[in-house]
XYZ file of C-alpha atoms in Angstrom:
351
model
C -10.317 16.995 0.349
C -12.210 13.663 -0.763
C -11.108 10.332 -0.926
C -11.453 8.123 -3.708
C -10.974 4.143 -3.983
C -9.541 2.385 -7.473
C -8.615 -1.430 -8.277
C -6.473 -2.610 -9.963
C -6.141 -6.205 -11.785
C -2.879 -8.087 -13.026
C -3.100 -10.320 -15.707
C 0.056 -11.330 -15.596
C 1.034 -10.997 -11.970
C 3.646 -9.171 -10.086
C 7.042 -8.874 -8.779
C 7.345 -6.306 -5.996
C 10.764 -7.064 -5.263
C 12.207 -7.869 -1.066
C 15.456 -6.697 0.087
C 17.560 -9.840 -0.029
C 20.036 -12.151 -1.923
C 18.176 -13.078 -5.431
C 14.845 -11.545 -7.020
C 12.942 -15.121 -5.404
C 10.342 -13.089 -3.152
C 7.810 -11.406 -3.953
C 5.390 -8.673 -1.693
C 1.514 -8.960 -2.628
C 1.634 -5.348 -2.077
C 3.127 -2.176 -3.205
C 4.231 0.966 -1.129
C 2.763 3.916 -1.661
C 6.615 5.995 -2.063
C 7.293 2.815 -5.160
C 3.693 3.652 -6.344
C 4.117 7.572 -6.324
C 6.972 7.275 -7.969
C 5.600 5.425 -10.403
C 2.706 7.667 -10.732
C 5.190 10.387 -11.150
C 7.333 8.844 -13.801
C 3.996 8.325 -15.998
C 3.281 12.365 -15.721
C 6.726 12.448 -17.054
C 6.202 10.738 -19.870
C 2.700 12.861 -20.403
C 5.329 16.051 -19.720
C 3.994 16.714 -16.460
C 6.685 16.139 -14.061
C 7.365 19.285 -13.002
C 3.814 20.395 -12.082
C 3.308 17.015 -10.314
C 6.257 17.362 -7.722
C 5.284 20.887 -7.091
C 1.099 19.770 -6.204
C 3.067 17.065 -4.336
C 4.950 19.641 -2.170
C 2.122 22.262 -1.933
C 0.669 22.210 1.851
C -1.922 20.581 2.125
C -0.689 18.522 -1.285
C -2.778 18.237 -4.317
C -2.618 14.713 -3.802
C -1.229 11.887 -1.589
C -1.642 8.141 -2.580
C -2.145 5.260 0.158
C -0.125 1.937 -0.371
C -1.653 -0.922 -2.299
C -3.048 -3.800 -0.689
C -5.323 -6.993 -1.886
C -8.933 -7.372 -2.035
C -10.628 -10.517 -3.288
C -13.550 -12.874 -2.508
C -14.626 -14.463 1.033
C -17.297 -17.138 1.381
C -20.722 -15.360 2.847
C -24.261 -16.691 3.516
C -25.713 -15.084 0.791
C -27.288 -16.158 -2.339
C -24.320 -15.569 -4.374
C -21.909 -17.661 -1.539
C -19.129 -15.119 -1.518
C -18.460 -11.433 -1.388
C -15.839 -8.647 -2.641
C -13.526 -8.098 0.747
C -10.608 -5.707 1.238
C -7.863 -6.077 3.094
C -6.338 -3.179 5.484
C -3.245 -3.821 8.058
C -4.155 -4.908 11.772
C -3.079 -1.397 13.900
C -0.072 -1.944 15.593
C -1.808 -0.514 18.952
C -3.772 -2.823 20.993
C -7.389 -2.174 21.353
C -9.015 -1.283 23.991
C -10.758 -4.843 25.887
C -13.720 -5.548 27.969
C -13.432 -8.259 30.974
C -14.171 -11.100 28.778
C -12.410 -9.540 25.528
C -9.174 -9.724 27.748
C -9.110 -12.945 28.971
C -9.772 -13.958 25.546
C -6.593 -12.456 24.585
C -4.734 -13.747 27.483
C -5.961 -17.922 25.954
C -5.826 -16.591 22.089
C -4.260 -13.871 21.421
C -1.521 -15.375 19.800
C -3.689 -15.968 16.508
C -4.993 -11.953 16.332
C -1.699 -11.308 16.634
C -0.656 -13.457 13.549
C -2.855 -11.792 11.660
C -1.445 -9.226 9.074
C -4.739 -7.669 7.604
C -8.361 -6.864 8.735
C -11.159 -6.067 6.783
C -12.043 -2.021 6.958
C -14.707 -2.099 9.542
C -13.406 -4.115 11.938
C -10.002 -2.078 11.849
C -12.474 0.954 12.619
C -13.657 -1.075 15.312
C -10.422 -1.953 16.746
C -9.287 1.860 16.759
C -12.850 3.284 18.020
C -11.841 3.193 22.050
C -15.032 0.933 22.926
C -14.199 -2.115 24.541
C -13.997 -5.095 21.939
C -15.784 -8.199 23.558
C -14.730 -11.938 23.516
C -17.564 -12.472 20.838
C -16.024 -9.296 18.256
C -12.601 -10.491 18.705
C -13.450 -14.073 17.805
C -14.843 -12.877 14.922
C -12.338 -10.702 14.088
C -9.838 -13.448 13.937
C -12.220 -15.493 11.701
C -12.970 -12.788 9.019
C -9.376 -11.622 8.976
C -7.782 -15.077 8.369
C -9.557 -15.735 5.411
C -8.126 -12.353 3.850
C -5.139 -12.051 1.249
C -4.818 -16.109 1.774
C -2.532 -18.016 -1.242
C -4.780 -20.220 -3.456
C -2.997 -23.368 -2.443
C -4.671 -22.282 1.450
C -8.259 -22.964 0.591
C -11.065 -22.325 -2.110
C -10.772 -18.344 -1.688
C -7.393 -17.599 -2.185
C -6.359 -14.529 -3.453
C -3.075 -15.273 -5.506
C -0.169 -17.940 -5.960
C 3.296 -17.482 -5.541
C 5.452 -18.580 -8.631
C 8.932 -19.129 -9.366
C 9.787 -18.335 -12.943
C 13.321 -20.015 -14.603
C 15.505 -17.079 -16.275
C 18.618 -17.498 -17.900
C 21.880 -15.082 -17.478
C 24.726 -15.236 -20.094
C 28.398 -14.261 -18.668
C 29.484 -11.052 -21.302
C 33.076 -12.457 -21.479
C 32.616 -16.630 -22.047
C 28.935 -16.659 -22.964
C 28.461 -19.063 -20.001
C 24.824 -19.878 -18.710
C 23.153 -19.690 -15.432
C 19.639 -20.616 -14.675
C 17.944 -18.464 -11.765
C 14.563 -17.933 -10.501
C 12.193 -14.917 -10.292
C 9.214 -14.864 -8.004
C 5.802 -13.905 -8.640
C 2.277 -13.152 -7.167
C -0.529 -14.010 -9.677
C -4.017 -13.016 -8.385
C -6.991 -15.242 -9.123
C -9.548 -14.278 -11.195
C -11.598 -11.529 -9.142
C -8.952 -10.615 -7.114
C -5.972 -7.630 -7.111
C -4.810 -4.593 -5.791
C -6.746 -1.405 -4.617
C -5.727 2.041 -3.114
C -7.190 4.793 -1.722
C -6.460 8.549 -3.011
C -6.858 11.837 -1.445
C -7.273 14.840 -3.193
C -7.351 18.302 -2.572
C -8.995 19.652 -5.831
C -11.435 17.274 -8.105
C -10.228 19.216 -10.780
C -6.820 16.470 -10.560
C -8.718 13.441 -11.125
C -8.879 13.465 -14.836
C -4.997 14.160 -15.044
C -4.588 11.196 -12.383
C -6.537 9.379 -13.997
C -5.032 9.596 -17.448
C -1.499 8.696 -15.532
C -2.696 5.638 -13.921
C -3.854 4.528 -17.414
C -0.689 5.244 -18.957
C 1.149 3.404 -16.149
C -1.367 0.405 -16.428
C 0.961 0.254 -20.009
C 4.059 0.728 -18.643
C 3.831 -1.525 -15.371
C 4.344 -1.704 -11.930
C 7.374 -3.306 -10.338
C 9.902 -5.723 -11.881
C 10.129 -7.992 -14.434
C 7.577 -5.375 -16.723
C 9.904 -6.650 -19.830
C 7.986 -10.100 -19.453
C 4.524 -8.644 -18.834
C 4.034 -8.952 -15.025
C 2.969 -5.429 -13.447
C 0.491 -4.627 -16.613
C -2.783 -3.724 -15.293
C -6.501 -2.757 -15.783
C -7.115 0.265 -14.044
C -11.080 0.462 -13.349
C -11.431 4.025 -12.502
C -11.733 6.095 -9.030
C -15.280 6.175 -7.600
C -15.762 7.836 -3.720
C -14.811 6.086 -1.357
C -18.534 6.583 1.018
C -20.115 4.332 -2.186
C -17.606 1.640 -1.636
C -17.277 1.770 2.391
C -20.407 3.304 3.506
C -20.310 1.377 6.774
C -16.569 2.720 7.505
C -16.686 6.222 6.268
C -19.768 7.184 8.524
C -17.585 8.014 11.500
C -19.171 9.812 13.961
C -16.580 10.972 16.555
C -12.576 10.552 15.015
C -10.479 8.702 17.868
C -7.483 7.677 15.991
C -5.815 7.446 12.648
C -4.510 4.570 10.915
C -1.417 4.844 8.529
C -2.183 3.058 5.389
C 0.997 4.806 3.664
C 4.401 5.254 4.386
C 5.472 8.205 6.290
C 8.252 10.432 5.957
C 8.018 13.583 9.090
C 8.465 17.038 7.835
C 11.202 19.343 9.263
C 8.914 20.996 11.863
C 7.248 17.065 12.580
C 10.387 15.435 14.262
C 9.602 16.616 17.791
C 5.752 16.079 17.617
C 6.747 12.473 16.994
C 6.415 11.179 20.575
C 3.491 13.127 21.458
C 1.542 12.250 18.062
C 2.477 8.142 17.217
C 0.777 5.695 19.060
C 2.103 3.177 17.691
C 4.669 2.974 15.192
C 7.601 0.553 13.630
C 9.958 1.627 10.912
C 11.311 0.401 7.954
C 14.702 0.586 5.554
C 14.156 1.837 1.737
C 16.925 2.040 -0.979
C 16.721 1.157 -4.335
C 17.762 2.545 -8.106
C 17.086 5.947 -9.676
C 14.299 5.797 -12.567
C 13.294 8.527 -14.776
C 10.024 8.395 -16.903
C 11.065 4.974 -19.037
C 14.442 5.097 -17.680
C 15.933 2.420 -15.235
C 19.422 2.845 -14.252
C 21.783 1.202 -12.083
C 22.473 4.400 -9.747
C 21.675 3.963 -5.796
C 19.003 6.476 -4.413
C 19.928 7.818 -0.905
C 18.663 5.165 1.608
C 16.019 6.232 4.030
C 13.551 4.915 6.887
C 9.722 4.999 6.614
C 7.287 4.869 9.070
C 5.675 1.594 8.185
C 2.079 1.061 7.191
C -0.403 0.089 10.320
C 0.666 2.960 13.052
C -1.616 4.690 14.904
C -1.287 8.178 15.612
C -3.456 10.701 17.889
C -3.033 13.277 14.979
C -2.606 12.967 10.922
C 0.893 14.103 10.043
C 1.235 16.098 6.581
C 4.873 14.072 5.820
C 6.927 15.133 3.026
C 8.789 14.636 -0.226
C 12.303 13.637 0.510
C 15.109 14.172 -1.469
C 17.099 11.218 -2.329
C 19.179 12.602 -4.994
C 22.715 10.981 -4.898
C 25.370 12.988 -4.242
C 27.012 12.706 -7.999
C 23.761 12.868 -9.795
C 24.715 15.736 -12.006
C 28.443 13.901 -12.557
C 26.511 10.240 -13.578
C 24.278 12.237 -15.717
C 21.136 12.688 -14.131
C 19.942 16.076 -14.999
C 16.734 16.294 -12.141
C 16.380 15.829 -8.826
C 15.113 12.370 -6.821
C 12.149 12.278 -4.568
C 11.033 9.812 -2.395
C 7.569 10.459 -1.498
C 6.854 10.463 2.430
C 3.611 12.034 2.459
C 1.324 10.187 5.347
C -2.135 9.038 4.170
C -3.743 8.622 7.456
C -7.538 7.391 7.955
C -9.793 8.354 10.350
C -11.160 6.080 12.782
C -13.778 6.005 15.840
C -17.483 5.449 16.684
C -19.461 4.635 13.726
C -23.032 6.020 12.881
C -25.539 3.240 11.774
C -25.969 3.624 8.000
């Protein structure tokens, strides 16, 4: 299997909805079960459904997507004064700490804990079992606050967070109300990327067709208006992009960078395999191809993006399929996709 990197970039913006009262947040990233599903629903419209689900549930699977997550520019010493960084979530485990890495985390470890993202090689460095020293960790917490920052935060932001007026007419009195939407609008040079895994190169072409299609149709909420458009820029291999992090010598670890779903005959190697690990409530509506409706999808829990495991975990497609689908009129069946993209992490060779 080889992996591939892609970015994406929003004209418009986004709105990847929150669980809550209202539509006023906004996630800067998508999951990779919303984006699969998405991915899905544009093979649908190509016909393709069917095939799809069954590569999806094939072992290993034809393909498995990571979530989405920012990338955008840092300041650097170089000629051109900034460079192209990528976000990736801190591990939840705690790395392992040399005598002066630990007492640096005993005065400061408060701000490396605030931290939601690192940049790729020093998550491979946190996960590699080498002792990090006071002097990595400090700059560790530099580099990674400067990632995925709002505009309004400093000259490198990566997006701004709006809040859009809409207008909702009562059926019966023709009453007005006035309520906001939120959005994420990346700065120029900034967006979304995720990695892909695939079993056969012989997929990419059809992939990439869908994500092309679905760069159309959107991502997200609000797509009527125009947010969740996007230019898709292609998949290229992931060792040109990340040289420095895909040279691992000697795997120690594996990061989660999708949601995860265990597999029948998973459940008991939980304990034994996960690290470290925190879960996380999904619901939502059933959508088919171009389709929204106002059904509920079973509700699940996800293993969250960021846990470490001592073993990658093949996950699987979960069905979701409300109990009165074929009653509502909902001729298929619902998947939620639960498939774990884990990367490998450890001792890097000098490239």
């Amino acid at each position: 299997m080889r992996m591939y990197i892609y970015h994406l970039e929003f004209p418009e913006g986004v709105h990847f909805g929150r669980h809550g009262i209202g539509l006023e947040e906004s996630n800067e990233v998508l999951p990779s079960d919303s984006l699969t599903s998405a991915v899905i629903n544009a093979f649908a419209v190509l016909g393709l459904a069917d095939e799809v689900i069954g590569k999806l549930r094939e072992d290993p699977p034809g393909f498995v997507l990571s979530s989405l997550f920012p990338f955008g520019s840092v300041p650097d010493g170089g000629a051109e004064g900034s460079r192209r960084a990528y976000a990736l979530p801190k591990p939840m485990s705690d790395p392992v700490l040399s005598e002066d890495g630990a007492e640096f985390m005993a005065e400061q470890g408060k701000d490396i804990k605030k931290l939601r993202y690192l940049e790729p090689a020093d998550v491979v460095r946190w996960l590699s079992g080498e002792p990090l020293t006071e002097a990595e960790l400090s700059a560790m917490r530099e580099r990674g606050s400067g990632l995925a920052q709002t505009a309004g935060d400093g000259q490198y932001g990566w997006f701004l967070r709006e809040l859009r007026p809409r207008v909702a007419l009562d059926r019966a009195s023709a009453n007005s109300s006035i309520w906001m939407c939120g959005l994420v609008r990346f700065v120029k040079g900034a967006g979304l990327y995720g990695l892909a895994l695939l079993k056969d190169d012989t997929d990419l072409q059809a992939l990439e067709a869908a994500f092309r299609l679905l760069g159309d149709m959107g991502l997200g909420g609000e797509r009527t208006y125009g947010p969740g458009e996007f230019r898709f820029g292609g998949f290229k291999p992931l060792e040109e992009v990340w040289p420095e992090v895909t040279a691992v010598k000697e795997v120690t670890g594996f990061e989660l960078l999708s949601r995860f779903y265990p597999g029948d005959n998973e459940v008991s190697l939980l304990s034994s395999c996960l690290l470290a690990w925190d879960i996380e409530e999904n619901r939502g509506f059933v959508s088919s191809g171009r389709q929204a409706t106002t059904v509920k999808r079973k509700r699940l829990y996800f293993i969250k993006e960021g846990a470490v495991a001592s073993v990658p975990l093949r996950g699987s497609m979960v069905d979701v399929t409300p109990d009165a689908a074929a009653a509502i009129g909902i001729p298929h069946r619902v998947y939620r996709c639960g498939l774990g993209f884990w990367f490998p992490m450890g001792n890097l060779q000098k490239v």
